[in-house]
Coordinates of C-alpha atoms in Angstrom, one line a residue:
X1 CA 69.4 20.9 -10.0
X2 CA 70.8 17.6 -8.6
X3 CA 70.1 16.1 -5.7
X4 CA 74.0 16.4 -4.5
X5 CA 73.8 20.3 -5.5
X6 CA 70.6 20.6 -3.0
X7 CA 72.8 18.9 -0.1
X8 CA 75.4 21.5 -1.0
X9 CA 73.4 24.1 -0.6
X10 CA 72.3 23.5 2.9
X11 CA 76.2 23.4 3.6
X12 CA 76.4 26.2 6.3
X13 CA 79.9 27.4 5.7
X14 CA 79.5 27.0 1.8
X15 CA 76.3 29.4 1.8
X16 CA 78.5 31.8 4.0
X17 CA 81.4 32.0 1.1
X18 CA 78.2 32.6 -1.5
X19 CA 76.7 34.9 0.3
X20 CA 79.5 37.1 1.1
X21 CA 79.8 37.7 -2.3
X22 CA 76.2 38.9 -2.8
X23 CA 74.4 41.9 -2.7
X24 CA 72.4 43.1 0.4
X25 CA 68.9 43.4 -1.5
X26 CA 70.1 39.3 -2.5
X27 CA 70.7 38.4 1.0
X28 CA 67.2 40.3 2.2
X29 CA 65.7 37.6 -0.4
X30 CA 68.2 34.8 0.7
X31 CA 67.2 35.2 4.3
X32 CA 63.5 34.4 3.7
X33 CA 64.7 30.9 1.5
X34 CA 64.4 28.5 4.6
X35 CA 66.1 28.0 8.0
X36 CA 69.3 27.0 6.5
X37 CA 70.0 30.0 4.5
X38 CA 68.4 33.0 6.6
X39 CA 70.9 32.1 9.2
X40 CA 74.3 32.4 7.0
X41 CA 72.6 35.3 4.7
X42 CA 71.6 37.1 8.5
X43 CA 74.8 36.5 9.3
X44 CA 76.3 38.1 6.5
X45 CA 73.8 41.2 6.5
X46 CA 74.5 42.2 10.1
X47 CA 78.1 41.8 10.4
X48 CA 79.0 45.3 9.9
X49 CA 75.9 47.9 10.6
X50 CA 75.4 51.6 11.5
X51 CA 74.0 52.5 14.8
X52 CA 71.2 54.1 13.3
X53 CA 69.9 50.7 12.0
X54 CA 70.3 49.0 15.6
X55 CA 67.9 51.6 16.7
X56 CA 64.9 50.5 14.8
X57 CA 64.9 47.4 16.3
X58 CA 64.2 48.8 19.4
X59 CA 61.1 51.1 18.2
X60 CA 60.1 53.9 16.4
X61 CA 62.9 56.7 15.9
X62 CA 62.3 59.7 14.3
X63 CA 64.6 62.6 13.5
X64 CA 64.1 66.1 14.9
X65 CA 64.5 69.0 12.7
X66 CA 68.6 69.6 14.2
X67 CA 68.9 66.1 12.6
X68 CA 69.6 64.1 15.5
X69 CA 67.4 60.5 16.2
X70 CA 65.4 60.5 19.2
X71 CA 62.7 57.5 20.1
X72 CA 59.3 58.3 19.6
X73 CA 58.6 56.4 22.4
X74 CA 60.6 54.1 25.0
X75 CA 61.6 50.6 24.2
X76 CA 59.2 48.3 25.5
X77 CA 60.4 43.9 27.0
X78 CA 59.1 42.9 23.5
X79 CA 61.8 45.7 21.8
X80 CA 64.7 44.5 23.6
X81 CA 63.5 41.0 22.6
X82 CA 63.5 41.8 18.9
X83 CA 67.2 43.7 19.6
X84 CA 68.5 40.4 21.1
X85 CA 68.0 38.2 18.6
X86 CA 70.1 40.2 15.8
X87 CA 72.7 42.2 18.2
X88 CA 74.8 39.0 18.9
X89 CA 75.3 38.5 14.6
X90 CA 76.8 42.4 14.7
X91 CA 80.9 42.3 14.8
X92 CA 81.3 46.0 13.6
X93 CA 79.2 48.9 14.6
X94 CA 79.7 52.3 13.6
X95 CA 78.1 55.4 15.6
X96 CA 78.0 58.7 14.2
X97 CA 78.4 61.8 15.9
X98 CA 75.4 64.1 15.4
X99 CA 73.1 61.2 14.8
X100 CA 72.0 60.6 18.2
X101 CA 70.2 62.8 20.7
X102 CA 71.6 62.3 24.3
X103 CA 68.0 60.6 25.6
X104 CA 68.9 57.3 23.4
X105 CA 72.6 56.7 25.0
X106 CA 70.1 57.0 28.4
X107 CA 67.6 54.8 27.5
X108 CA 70.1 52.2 26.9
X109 CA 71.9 52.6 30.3
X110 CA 69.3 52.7 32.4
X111 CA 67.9 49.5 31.2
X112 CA 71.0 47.7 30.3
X113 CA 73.3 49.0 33.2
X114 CA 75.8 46.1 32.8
X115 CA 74.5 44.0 29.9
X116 CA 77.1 43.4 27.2
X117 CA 74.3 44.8 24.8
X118 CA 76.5 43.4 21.8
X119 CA 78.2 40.5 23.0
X120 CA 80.3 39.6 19.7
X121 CA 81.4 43.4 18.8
X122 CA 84.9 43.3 17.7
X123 CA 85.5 46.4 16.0
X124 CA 83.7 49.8 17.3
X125 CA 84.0 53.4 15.1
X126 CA 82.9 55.9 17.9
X127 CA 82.4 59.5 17.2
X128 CA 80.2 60.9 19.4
X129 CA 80.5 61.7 23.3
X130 CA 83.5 59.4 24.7
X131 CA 81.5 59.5 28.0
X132 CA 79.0 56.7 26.4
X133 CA 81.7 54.4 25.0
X134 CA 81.2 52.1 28.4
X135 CA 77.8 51.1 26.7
X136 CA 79.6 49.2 24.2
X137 CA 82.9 48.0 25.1
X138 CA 83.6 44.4 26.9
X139 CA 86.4 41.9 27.0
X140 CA 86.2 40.9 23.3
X141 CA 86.4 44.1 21.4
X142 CA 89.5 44.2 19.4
X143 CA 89.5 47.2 17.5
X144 CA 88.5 50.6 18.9
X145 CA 88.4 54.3 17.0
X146 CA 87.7 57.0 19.1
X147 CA 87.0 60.5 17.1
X148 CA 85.1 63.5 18.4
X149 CA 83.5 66.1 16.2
X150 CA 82.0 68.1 19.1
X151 CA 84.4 70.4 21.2
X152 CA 85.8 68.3 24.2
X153 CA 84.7 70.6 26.7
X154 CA 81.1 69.4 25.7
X155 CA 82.2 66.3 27.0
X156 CA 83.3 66.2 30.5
X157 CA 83.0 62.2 30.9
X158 CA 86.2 62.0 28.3
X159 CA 88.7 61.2 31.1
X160 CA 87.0 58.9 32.9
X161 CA 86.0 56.8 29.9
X162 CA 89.1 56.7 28.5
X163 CA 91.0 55.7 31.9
X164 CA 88.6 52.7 32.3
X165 CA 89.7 51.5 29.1
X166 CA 92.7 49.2 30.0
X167 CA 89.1 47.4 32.7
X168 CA 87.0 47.0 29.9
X169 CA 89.1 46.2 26.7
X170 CA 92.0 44.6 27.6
X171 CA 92.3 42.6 24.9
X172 CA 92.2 45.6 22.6
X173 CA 95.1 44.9 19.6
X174 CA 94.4 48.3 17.9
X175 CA 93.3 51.7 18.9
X176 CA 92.8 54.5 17.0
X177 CA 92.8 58.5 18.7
X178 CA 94.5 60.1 15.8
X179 CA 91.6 62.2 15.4
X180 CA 90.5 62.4 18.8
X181 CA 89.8 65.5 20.9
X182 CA 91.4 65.0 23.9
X183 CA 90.2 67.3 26.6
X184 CA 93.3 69.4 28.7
X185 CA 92.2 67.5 32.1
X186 CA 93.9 64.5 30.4
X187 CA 97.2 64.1 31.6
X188 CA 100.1 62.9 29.4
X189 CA 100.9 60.9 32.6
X190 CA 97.1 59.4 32.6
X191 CA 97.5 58.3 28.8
X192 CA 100.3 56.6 29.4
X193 CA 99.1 54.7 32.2
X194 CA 96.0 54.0 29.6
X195 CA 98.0 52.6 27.1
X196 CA 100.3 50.5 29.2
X197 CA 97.3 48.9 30.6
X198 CA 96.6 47.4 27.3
X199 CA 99.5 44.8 26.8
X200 CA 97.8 43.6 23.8
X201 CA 98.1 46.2 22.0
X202 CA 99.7 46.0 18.0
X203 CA 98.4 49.1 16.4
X204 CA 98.5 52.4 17.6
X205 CA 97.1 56.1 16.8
X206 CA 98.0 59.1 18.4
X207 CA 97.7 63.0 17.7
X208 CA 100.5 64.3 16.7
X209 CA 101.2 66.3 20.1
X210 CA 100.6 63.2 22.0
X211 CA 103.4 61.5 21.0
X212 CA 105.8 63.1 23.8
X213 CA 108.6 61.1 25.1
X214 CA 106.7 60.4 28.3
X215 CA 103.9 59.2 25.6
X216 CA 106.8 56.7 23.6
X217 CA 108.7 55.5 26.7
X218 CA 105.6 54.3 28.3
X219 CA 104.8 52.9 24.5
X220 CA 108.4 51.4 24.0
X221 CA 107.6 48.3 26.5
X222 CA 104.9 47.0 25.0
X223 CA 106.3 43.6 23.7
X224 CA 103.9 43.3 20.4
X225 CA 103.4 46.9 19.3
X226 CA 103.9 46.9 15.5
X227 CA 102.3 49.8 14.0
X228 CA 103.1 53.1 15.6
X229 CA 101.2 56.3 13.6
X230 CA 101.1 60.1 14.6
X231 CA 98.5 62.4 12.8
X232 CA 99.8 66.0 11.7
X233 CA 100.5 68.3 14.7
X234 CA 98.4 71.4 14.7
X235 CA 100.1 74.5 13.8
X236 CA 100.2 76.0 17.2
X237 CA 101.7 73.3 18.7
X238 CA 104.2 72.6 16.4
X239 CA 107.2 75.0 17.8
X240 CA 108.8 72.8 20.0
X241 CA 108.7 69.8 18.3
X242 CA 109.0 67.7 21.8
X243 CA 108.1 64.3 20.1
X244 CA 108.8 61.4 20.7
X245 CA 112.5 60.4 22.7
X246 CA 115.9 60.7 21.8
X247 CA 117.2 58.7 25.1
X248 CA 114.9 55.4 24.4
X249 CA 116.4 52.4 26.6
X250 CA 117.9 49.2 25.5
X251 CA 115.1 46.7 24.1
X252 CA 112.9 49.7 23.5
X253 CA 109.8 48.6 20.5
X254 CA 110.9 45.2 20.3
X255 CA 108.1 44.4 17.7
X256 CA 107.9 47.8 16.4
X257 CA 107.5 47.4 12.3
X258 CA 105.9 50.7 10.8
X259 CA 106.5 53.9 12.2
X260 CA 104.6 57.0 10.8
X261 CA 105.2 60.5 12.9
X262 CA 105.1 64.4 12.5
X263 CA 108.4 66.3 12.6
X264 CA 110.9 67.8 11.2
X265 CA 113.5 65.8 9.0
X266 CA 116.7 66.9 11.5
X267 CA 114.3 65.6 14.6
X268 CA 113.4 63.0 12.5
X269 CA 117.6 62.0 11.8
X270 CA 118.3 62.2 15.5
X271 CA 115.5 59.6 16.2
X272 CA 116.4 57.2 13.8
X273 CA 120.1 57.4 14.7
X274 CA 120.2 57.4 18.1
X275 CA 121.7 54.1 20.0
X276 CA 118.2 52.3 21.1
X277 CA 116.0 53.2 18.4
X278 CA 113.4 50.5 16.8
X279 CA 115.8 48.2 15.3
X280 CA 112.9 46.0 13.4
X281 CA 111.4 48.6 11.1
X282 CA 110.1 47.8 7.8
X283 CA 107.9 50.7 7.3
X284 CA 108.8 54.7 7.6
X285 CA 106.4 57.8 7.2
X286 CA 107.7 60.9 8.0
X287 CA 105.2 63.7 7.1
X288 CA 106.6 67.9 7.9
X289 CA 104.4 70.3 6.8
X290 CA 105.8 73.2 9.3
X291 CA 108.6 75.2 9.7
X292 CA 111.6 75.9 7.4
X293 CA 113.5 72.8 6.5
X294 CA 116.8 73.1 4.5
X295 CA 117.7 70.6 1.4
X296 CA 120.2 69.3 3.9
X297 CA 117.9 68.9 6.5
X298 CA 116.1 66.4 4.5
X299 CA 119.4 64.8 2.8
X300 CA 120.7 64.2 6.7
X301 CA 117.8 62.4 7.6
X302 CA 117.9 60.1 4.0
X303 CA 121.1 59.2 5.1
X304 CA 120.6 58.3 8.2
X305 CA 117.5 56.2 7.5
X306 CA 119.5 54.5 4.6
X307 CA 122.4 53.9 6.3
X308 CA 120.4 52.5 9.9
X309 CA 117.7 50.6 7.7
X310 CA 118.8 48.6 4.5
X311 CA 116.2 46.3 5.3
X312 CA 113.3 48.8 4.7
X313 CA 110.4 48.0 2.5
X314 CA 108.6 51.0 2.4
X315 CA 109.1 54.7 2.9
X316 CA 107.4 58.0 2.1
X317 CA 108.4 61.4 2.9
X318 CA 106.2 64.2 3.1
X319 CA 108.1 67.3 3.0
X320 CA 105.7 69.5 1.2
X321 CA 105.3 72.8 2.5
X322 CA 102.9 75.2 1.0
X323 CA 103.4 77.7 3.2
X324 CA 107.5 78.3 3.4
X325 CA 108.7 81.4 1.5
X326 CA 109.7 80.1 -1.6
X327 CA 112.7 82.5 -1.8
X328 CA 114.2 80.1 1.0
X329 CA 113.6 76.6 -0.9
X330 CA 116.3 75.0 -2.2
X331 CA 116.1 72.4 -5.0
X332 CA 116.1 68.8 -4.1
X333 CA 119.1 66.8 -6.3
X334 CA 119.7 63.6 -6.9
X335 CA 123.2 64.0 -4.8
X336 CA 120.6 64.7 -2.0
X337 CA 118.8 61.6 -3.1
X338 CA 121.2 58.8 -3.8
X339 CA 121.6 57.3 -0.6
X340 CA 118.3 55.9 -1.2
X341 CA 119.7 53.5 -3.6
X342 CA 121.1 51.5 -1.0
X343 CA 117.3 50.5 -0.1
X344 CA 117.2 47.7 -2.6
X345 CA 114.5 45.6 -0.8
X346 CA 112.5 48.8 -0.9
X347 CA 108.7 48.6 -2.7
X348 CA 107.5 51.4 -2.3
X349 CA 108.9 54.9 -2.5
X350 CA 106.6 57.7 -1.8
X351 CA 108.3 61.7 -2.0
X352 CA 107.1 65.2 -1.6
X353 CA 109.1 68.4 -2.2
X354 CA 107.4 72.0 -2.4
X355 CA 110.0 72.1 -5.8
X356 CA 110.0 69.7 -8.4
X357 CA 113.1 67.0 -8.0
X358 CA 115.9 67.8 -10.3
X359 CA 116.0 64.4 -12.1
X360 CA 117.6 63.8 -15.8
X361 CA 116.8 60.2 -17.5
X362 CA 120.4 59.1 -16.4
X363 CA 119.0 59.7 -12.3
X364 CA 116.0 57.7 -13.3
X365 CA 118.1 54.9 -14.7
X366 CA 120.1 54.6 -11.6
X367 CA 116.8 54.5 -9.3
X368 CA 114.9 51.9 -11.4
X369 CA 118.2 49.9 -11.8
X370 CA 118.6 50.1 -7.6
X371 CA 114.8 49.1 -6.7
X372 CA 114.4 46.5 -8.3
X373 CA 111.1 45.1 -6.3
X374 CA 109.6 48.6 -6.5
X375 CA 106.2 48.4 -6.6
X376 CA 104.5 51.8 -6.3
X377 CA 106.8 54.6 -7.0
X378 CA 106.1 58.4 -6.1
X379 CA 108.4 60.9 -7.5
X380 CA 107.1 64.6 -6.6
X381 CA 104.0 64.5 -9.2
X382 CA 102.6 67.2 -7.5
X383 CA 105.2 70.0 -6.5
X384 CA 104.1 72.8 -4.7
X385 CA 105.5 75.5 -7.0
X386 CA 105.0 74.8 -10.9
X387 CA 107.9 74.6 -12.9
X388 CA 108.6 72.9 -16.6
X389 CA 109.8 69.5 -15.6
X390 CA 112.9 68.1 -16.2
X391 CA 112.1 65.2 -17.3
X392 CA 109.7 64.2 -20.5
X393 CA 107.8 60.8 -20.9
X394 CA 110.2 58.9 -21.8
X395 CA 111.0 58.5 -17.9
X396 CA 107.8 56.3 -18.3
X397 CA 109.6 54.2 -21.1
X398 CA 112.4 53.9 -18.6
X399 CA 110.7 52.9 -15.3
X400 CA 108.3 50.7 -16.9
X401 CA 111.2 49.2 -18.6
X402 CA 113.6 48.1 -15.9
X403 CA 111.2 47.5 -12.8
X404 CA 109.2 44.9 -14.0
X405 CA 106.9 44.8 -10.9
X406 CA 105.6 48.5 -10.5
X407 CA 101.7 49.2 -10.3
X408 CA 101.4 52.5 -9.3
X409 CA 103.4 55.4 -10.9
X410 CA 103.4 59.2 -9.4
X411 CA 106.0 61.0 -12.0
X412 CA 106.1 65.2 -12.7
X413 CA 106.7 65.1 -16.3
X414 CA 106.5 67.3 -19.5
X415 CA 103.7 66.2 -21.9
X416 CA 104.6 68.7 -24.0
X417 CA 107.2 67.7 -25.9
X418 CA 107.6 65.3 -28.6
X419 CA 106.4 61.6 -27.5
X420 CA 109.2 59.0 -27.5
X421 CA 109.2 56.2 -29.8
X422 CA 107.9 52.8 -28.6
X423 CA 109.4 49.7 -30.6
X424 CA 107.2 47.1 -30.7
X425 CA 109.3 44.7 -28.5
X426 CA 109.1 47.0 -26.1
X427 CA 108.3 46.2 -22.0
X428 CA 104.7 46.3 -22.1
X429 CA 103.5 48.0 -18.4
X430 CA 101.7 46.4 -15.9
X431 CA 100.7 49.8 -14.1
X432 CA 97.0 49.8 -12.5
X433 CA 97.7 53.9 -11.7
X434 CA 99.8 56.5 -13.3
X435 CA 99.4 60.0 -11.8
X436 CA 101.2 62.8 -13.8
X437 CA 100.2 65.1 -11.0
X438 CA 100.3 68.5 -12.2
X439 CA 102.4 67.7 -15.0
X440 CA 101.9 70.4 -18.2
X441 CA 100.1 69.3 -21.4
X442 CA 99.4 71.3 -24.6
X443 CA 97.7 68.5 -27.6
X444 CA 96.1 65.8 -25.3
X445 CA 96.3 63.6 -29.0
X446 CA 99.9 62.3 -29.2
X447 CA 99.8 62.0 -25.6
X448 CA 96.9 60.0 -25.2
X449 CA 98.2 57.4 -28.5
X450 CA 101.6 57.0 -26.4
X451 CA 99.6 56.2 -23.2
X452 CA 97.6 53.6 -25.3
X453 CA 101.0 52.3 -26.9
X454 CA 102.6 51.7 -23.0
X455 CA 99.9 51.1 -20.6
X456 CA 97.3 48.2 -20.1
X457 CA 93.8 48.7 -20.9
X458 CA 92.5 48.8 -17.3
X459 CA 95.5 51.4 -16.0
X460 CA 94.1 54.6 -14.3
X461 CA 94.9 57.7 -15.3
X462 CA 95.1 60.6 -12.5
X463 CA 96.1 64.3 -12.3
X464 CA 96.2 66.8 -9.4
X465 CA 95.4 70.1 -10.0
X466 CA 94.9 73.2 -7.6
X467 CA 91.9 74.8 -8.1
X468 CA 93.4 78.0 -7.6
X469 CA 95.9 78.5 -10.2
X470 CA 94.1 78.7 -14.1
X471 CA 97.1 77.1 -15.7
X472 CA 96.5 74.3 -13.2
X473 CA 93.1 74.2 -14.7
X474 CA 93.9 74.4 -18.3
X475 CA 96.0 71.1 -17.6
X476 CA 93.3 69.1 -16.1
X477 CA 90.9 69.7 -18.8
X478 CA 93.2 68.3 -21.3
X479 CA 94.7 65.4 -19.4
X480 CA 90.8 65.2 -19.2
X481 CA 90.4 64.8 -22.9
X482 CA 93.5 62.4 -23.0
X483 CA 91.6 59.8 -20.5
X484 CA 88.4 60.2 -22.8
X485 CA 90.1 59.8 -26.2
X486 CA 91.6 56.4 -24.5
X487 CA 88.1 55.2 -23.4
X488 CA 86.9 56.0 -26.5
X489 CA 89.6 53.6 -28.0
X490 CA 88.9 50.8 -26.0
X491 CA 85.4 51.0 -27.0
X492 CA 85.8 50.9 -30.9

């Protein structure tokens, strides 16, 4: 090794680019090189940790036979000494609920009252009791989730924590309590006033019951909210639908880019058609799992969402309902489906119907011809109610064909007819993922030869089965065998 090549390796920010792209066991050994290197390789190996390994630092921990850590015996000066000189390298912590006995969280606040105990924490994954979060939020946190596996009621410091939010992180840009427990004492009043009390604020998760209009007027000030997401609402709260407002004021979401709630498709057509809705979206997710939703239900809102956004880039609509009668579904058609072909800037299309879409080759030539920058395509691969598909794999011949940029491919096909012809000028594909879904298969041979003829070597190959239904299961063996005879080809 040359001298100039030593130098360079005692280059601080090049040893960081190296070491990021090492292994942790290689960065244990790099940290014991010299000076130079266990800094950056430290550095690197306590950016991101789990709560469980901060412990050890501060003694012995042992876990009791319900599985949650307790100390063996309290940190001692020299402890918190040996905590010090690592916690300030930690920028994400995660802490796991059922980890952790109560007697650690106390340990910490007795002795550390006020303390920022990790002064450079950006990004915190909390799920455990909310009434401890004050141990590790300060100023500079950026990113917060908040998720409770134990019953809020077990938790009756929920409220407080959470309304002394906006005091401690008020520079928070993104906040996750999708999947957060939130107690009854907590007011839809009180998390508005949380969430207006953190003006930085850019990306948002709520349950899907949260997102009341009181919730979304408060919300639809904030000058640099981009990404707005709602988890599925619960069953039992899902008869009255009271999400989000229909009556938004003039300016409302100013910044507001991706949108992703929980309702039904005519709730969902009267939002996005209403006189101050978001005006700025790129992205739409509209996920309904509940209640009985027509074929015109769902065709109102893809007109409305066409029609009011020919700028959007991406869209996916869940609409998959297992549990509807099936005597009340109606098909889904491509006269349903056409407006969508006014989204030309669109890459990527994601939809879900309990039926299969009725599709012919000439519907798939219009879509592929309409989006042209499509870049992962979902068409129904995975239907709720089997049924042969209409179309054969030659819609892969098609798609591949005329959008030039798609890498991911969801398509509900029938594998069991003759394989179509591939010339050998053909379009090769550039797919990383094709998912047939629960498309039928009888000889997984021919199928797996045309695979081999259309798609690149490293494209993966995905099917979704039920584990309930035996044909189901009889079709994911063999698209099985067609992914091993393929591998087996690449090999030879």
């Amino acid at each position: 090794m040359t001298f100039s090549q030593l130098r360079a390796l005692q280059i601080p920010e090049l040893l960081l680019r190296i070491f990021q792209f090492s292994e942790p066991e290689d960065n244990c050994t790099n940290a014991c090189v010299c000076k130079t290197w266990s800094n950056e390789a430290l550095t690197i190996l306590w950016r991101s940790v789990m709560f469980d390994v901060v412990l050890e630092l501060l003694g012995p921990t042992t876990r009791r036979a319900v599985g949650d850590l307790i100390f063996v015996r309290c940190p001692e000066p020299a402890d918190w000494s040996r905590f010090d000189r690592y916690a300030w390298r930690i920028h994400h912590l995660e802490v796991s609920w059922e980890s952790y006995h109560p007697s650690v969280f106390q340990h910490i606040a007795s002795i550390r009252p006020r303390a920022e105990i990790f002064p450079n924490l950006e990004t915190l994954d909390f799920d455990d009791d909310v009434g401890n979060i004050h141990l590790f939020t300060h100023a500079k946190l950026k990113s917060l989730t908040l998720q409770s596996s134990v019953n809020a009621g077990d938790c009756p410091h929920t409220k407080t924590a959470l309304l002394h939010l906006p005091l401690q992180t008020r520079h928070l840009d993104t906040l996750n309590l999708g999947y957060l427990l939130i107690p009854e004492e907590v007011a839809h009043s009180d998390l508005a006033s949380i969430l207006q009390g953190l003006p930085a604020l850019k990306t948002l998760w709520l349950p899907g019951d949260w997102l009341v209009p009181q919730i979304a007027d408060a919300l639809a000030w904030h000058p640099v909210l981009e990404c707005l997401v709602s988890t599925t609402i619960h069953p039992a709260h899902a008869t009255t639908w009271d999400v989000f407002s229909t009556s938004l004021n003039p300016h409302s979401f100013p910044s507001l880019k991706q949108l992703d709630i929980a309702v039904p498709f005519a709730r969902a057509a009267l939002l996005l058609s209403q006189t101050h809705r978001p005006r700025h979206l790129v992205s739409f997710t509209l996920k309904c799992y509940w209640g009985e939703e027509s074929v015109h239900s769902y065709a109102r809102f893809i007109n409305v969402i066409s029609s009011n956004y020919p700028k959007l880039e991406s869209l996916s609509i869940h609409g998959n309902d297992a549990k509807q009668d099936p005597a009340t579904l109606q098909p889904m058609t491509f006269i349903e489906l056409r407006p969508i072909t006014r989204l030309s800037g669109l890459t990527q299309l994601e939809l879900t119907h309990p039926l299969q879409l009725k599709l012919d080759p000439r519907h798939i030539i219009e879509i592929a011809k309409a989006l042209p920058a499509i870049e992962v395509l979902y068409l129904n691969d995975s239907p709720g109610i089997s049924s042969v598909p209409n179309l054969t794999m030659s819609a892969l011949v098609t798609l591949v064909s005329l959008c030039p940029k798609l890498d991911v491919l969801g398509i509900y096909v029938n594998a069991c007819t003759p394989m179509p012809h591939v010339s050998d000028d053909a379009t090769p594909a550039n797919l990383s993922i094709l998912s047939v879904g629960r498309s039928p298969i009888t000889d997984p041979r021919p199928v797996a030869h045309f695979l081999e003829s259309i798609l690149p070597k490293a494209c993966r190959l995905y099917s979704h089965m039920t584990q309930y239904d035996i044909e189901d299961r009889v079709h994911s063996r063999l698209w099985d065998l067609v992914k091993e005879m393929m591998h087996q080809t690449e090999e030879s």
